[in-house]
mmCIF file of C-alpha atoms in Angstrom:
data_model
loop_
_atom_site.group_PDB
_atom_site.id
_atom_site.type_symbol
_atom_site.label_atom_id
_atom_site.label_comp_id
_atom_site.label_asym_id
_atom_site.label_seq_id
_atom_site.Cartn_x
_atom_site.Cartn_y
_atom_site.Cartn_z
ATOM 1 C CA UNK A 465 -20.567 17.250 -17.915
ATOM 2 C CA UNK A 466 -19.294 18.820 -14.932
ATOM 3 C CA UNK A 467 -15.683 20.470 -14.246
ATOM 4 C CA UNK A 468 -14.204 19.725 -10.770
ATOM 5 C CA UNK A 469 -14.752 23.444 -9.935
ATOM 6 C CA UNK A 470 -18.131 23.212 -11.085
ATOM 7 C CA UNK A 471 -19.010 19.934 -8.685
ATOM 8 C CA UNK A 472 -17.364 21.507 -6.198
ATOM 9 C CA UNK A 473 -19.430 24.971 -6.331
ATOM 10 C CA UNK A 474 -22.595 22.622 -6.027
ATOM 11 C CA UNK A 475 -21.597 20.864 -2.867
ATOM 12 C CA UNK A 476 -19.327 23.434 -0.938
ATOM 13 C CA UNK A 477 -22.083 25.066 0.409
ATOM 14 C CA UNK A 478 -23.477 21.991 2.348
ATOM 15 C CA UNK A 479 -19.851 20.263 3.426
ATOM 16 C CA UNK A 480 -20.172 20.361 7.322
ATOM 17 C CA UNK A 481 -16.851 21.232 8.875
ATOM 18 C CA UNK A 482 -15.810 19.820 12.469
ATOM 19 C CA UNK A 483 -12.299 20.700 13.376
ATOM 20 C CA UNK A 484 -10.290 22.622 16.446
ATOM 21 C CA UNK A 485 -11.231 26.038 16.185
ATOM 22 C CA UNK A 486 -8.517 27.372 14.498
ATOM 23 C CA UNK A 487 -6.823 28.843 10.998
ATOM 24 C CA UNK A 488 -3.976 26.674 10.718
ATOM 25 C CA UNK A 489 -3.169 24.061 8.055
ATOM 26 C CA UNK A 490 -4.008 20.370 9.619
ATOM 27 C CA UNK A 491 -4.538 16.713 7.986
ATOM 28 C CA UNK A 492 -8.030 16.646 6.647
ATOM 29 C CA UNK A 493 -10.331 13.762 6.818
ATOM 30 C CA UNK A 494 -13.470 13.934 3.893
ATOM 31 C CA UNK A 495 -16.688 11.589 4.768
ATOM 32 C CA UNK A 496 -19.003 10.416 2.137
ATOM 33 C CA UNK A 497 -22.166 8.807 3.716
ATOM 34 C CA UNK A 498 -23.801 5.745 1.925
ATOM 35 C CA UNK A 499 -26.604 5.471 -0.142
ATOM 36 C CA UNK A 500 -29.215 6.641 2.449
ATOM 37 C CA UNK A 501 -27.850 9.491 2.902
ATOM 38 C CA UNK A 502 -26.534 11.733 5.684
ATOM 39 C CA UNK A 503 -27.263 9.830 8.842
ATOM 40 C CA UNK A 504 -26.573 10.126 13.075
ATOM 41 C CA UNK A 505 -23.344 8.406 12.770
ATOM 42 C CA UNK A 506 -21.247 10.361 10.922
ATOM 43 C CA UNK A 507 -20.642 13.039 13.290
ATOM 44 C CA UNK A 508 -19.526 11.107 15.485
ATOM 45 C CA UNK A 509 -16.339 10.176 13.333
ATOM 46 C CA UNK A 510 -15.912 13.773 12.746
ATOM 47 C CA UNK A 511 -15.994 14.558 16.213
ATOM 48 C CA UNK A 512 -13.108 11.313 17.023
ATOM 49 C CA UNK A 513 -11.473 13.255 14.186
ATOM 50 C CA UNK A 514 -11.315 16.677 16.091
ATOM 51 C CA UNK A 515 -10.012 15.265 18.907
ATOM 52 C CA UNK A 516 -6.631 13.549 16.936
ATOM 53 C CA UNK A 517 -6.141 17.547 15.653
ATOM 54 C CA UNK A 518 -7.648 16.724 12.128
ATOM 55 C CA UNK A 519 -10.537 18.728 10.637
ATOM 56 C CA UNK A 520 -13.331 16.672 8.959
ATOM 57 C CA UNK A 521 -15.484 16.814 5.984
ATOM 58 C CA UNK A 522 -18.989 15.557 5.952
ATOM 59 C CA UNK A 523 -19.521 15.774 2.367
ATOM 60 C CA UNK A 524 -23.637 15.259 1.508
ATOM 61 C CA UNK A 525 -24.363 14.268 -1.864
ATOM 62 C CA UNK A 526 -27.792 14.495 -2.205
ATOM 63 C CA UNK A 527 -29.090 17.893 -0.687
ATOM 64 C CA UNK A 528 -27.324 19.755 -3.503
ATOM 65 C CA UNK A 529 -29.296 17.632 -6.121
ATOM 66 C CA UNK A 530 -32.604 18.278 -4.298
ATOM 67 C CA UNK A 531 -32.881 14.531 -3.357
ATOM 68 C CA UNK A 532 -34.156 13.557 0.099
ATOM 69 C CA UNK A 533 -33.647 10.049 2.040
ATOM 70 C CA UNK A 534 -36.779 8.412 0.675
ATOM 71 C CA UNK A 535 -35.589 9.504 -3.179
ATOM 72 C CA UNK A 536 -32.249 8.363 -2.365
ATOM 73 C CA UNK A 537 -33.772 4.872 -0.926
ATOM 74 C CA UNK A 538 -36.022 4.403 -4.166
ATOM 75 C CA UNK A 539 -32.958 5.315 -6.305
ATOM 76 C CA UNK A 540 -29.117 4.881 -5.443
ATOM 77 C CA UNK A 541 -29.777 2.425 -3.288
ATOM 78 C CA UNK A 542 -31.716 0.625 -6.198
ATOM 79 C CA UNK A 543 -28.757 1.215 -8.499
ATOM 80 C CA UNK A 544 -31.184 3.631 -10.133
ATOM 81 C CA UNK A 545 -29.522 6.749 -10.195
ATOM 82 C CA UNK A 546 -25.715 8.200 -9.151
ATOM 83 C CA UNK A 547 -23.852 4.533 -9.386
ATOM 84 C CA UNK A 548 -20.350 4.504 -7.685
ATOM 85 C CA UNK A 549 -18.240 5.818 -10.815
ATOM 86 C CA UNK A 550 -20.921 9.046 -10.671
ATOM 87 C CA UNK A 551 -20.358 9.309 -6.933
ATOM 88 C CA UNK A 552 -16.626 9.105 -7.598
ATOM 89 C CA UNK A 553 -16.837 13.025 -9.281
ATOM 90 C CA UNK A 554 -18.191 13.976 -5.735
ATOM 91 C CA UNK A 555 -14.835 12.091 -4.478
ATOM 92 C CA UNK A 556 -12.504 13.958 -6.775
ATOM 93 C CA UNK A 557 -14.173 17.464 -6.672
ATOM 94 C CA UNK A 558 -14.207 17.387 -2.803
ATOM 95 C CA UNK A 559 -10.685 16.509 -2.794
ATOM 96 C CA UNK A 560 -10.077 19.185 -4.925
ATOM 97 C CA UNK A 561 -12.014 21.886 -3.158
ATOM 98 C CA UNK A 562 -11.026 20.649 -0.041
ATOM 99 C CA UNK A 563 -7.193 20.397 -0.805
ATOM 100 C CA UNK A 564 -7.107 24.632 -1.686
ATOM 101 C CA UNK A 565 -8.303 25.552 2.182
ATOM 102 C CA UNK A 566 -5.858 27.861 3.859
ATOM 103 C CA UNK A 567 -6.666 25.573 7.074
ATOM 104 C CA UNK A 568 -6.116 22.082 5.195
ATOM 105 C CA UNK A 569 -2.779 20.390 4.794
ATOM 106 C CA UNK A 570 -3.079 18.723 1.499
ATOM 107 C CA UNK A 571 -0.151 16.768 1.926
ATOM 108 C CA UNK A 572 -2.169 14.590 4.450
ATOM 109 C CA UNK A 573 -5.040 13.644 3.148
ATOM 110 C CA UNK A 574 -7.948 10.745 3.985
ATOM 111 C CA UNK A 575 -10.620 9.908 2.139
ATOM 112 C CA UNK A 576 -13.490 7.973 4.297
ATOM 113 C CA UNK A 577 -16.321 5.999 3.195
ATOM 114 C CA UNK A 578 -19.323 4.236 4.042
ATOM 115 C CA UNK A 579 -21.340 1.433 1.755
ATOM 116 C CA UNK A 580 -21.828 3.783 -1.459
ATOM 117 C CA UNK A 581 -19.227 6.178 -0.362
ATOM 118 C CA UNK A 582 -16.397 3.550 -0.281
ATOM 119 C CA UNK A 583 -17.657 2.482 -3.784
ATOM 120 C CA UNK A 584 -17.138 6.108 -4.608
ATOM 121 C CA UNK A 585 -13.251 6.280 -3.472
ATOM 122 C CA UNK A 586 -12.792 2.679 -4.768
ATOM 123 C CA UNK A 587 -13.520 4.448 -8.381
ATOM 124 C CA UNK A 588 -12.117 7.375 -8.082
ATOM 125 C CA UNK A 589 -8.481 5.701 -7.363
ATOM 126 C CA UNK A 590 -9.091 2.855 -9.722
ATOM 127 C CA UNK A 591 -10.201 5.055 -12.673
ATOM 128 C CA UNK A 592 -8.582 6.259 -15.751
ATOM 129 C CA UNK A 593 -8.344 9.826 -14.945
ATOM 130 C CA UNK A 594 -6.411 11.031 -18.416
ATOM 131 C CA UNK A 595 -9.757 12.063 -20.227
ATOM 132 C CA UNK A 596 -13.279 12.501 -19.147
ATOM 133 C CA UNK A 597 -14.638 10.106 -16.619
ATOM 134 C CA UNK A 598 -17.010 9.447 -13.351
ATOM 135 C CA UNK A 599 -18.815 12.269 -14.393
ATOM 136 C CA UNK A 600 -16.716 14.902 -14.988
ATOM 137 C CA UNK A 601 -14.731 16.779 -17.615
ATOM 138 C CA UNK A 602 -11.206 17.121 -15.937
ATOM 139 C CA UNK A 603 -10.965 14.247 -13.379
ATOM 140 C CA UNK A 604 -7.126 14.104 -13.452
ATOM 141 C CA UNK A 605 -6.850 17.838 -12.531
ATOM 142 C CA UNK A 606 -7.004 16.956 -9.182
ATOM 143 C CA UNK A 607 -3.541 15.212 -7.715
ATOM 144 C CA UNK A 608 -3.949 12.128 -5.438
ATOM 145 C CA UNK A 609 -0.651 12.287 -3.932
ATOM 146 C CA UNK A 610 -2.015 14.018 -0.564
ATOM 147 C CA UNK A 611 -4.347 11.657 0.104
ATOM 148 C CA UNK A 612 -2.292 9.125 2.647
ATOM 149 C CA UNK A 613 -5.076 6.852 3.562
ATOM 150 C CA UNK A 614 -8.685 5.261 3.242
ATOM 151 C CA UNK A 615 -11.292 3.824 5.400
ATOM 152 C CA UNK A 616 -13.307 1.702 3.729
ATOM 153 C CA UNK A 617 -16.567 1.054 5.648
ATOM 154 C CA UNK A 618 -18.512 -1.934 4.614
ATOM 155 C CA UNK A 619 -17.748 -0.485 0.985
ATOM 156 C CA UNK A 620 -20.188 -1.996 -1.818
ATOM 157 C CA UNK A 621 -18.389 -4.496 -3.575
ATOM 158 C CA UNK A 622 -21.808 -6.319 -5.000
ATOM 159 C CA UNK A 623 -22.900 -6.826 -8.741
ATOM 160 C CA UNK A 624 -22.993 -3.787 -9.668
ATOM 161 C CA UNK A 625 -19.619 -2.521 -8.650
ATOM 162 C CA UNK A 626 -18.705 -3.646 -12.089
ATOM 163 C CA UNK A 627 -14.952 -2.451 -11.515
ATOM 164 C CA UNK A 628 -13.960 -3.469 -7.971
ATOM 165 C CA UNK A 629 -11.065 -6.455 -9.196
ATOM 166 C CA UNK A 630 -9.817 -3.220 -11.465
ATOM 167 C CA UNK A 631 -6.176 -1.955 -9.710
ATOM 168 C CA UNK A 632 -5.822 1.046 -7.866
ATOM 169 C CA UNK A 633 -3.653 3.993 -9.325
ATOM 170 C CA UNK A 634 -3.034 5.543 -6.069
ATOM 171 C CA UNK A 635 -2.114 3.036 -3.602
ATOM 172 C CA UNK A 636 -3.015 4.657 -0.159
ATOM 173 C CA UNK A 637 -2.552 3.091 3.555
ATOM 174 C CA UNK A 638 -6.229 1.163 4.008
ATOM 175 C CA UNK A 639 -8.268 -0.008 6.451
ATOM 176 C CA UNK A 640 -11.092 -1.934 5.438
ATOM 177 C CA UNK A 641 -14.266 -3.028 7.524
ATOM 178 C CA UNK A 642 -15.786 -6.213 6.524
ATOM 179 C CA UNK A 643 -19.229 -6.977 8.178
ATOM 180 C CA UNK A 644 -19.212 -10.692 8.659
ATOM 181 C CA UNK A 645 -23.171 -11.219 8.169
ATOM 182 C CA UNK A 646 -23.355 -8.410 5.788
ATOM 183 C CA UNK A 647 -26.089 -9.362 2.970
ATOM 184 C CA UNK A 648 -24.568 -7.090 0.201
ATOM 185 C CA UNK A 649 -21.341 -9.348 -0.347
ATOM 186 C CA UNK A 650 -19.733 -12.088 1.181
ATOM 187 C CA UNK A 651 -16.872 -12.260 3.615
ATOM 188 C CA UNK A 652 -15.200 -13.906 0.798
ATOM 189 C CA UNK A 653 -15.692 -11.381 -1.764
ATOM 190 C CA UNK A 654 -14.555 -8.720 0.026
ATOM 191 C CA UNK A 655 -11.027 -10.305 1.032
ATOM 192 C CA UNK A 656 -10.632 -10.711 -2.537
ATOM 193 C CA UNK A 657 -11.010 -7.522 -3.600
ATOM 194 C CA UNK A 658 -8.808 -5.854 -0.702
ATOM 195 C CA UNK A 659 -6.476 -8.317 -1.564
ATOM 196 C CA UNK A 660 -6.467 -7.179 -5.056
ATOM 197 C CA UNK A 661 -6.037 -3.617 -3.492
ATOM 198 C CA UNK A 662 -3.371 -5.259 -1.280
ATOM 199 C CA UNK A 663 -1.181 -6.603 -4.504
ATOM 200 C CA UNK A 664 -1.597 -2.813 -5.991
ATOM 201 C CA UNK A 665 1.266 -1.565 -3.120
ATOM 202 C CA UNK A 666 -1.048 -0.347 -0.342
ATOM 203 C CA UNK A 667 -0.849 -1.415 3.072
ATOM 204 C CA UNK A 668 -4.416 -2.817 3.868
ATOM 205 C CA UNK A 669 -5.571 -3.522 7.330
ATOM 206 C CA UNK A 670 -8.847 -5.605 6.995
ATOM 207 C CA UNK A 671 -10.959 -5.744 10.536
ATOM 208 C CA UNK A 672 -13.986 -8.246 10.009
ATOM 209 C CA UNK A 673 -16.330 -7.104 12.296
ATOM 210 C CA UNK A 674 -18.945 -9.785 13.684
ATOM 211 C CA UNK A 675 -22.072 -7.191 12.727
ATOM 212 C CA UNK A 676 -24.318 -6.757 9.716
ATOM 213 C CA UNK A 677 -24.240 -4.131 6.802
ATOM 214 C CA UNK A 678 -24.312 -0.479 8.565
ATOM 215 C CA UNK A 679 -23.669 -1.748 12.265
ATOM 216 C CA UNK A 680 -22.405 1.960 13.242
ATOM 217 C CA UNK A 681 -25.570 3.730 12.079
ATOM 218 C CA UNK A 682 -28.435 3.770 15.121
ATOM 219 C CA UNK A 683 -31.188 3.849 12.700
ATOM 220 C CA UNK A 684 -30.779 1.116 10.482
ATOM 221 C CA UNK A 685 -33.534 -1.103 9.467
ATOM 222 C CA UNK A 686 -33.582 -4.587 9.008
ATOM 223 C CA UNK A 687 -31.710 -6.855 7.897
ATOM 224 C CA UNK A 688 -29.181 -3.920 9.572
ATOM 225 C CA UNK A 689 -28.844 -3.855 13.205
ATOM 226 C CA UNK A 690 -26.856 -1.259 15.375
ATOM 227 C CA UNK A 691 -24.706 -3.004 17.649
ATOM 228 C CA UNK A 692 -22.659 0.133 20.008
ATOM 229 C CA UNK A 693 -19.616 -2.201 20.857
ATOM 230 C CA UNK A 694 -18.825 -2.618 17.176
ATOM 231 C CA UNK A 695 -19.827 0.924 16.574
ATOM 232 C CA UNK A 696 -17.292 1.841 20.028
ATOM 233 C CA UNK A 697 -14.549 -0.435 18.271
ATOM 234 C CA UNK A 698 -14.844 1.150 14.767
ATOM 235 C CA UNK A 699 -14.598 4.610 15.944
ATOM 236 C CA UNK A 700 -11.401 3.846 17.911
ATOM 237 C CA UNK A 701 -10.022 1.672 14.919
ATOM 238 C CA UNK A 702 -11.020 5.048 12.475
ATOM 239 C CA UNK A 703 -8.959 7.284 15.332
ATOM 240 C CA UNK A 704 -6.054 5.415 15.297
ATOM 241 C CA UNK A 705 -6.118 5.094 11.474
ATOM 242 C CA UNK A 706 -5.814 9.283 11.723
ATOM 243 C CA UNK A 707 -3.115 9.202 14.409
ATOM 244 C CA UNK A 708 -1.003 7.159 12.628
ATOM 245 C CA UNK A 709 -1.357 8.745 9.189
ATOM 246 C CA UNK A 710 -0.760 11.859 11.184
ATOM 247 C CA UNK A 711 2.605 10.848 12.578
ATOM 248 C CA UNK A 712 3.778 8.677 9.787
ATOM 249 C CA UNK A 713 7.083 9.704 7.810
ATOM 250 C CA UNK A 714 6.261 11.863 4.494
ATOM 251 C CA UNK A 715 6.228 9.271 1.580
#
């Protein structure tokens, strides 16, 4: 089983930074992509993140482990392989890594995540972090009190998110994207579960966007469709989540 320093020494080396060009400590925004991997639309966040002054994270999960999109397809998004609770190590060790930059403030903190990668952060703040868990030997090394806010992107909330009714231990500022015709969950299921989120102490803004499973991403296959209005509103909701986290009183 991994250490946090360990997990982090595999995927450092393939984070993609976008940021002002600059040395000075500024709120840091981490991305994890969803299931199929790295794909067109994340930069684009990243880049809606440089311009509110925050530095972004495009964490990739599978290039360390050798895995390639047609792997991933066959695999994690089969349920085969790397399941939310495993992802949720990549969460905490990024975090972790991430948090110790000379040109990160740790104290403002937001963890971002799309289909697989909002399953990840759903873990990682849900879990029992005293002893060994999600994949790694030290999971509560890491502090969660930097980490101000979550966007929540379509998360998977489906069968096999065995643990998404169980109650957050860090209660960050939310924002949650439902996708009304999404085929992985219900509109229904999903307000219960960020309502369960909701009752924890967070503030959760849900936004249920009239768009199927991965509406942001320009190469998603069917049932997904890309739809750039959505995609235009969900990159100015994500902006404004950042500016206001930015500006917000210290807790």
């Amino acid at each position: 089983m991994d250490t946090l320093a360990a997990r982090w020494s595999l995927l450092e080396p393939r984070i993609a930074v976008v940021g002002p060009d600059d040395d000075r400590p500024r709120p840091a925004v981490i991305l994890f992509h969803g299931c199929g991997g790295l794909r067109d639309h994340l930069p684009r966040y990243a880049e809606v993140a440089k311009a509110e002054g925050w530095r972004a994270f495009i964490v990739d999960s599978y290039g360390p482990r050798g895995w390639n999109r047609a792997f991933a397809l066959s695999t994690v998004c089969t349920g085969l392989l790397l399941r939310g609770w495993e992802r949720a190590g990549d969460v905490l060790a990024a975090l972790d890594g991430i948090s110790k930059r000379p040109d990160v403030d740790a104290s403002k903190i937001v963890l971002a995540g799309w289909s697989h990668g909002g399953w990840g952060i759903m873990e990682a703040l849900s879990a029992d972090r005293s002893r060994p868990a999600l994949g790694v030997a030290d999971p509560g090394s890491v502090p969660l009190t930097g980490v101000l806010g979550t966007y929540l992107a379509y998360p998977y909330i489906g069968i096999a998110a065995v643990n998404r009714m169980r109650a957050w231990k860090h209660c960050p500022k939310t924002l949650a994207v439902i996708a009304r015709a999404d085929h992985l969950t219900t509109v229904r299921n999903a307000e219960r579960v960020h309502e369960m989120v909701r009752n924890c102490g967070a503030h959760v803004d849900t936004w249920i966007a009239d768009g199927t499973h991965s509406f942001d991403e320009p190469s998603g296959q069917p049932p997904m469709k890309y739809d750039p209005d959505l995609t235009a509103e969900a990159l100015r909701r994500f902006g404004a989540l950042l500016h206001d986290t930015a500006t917000a009183p210290a807790p």
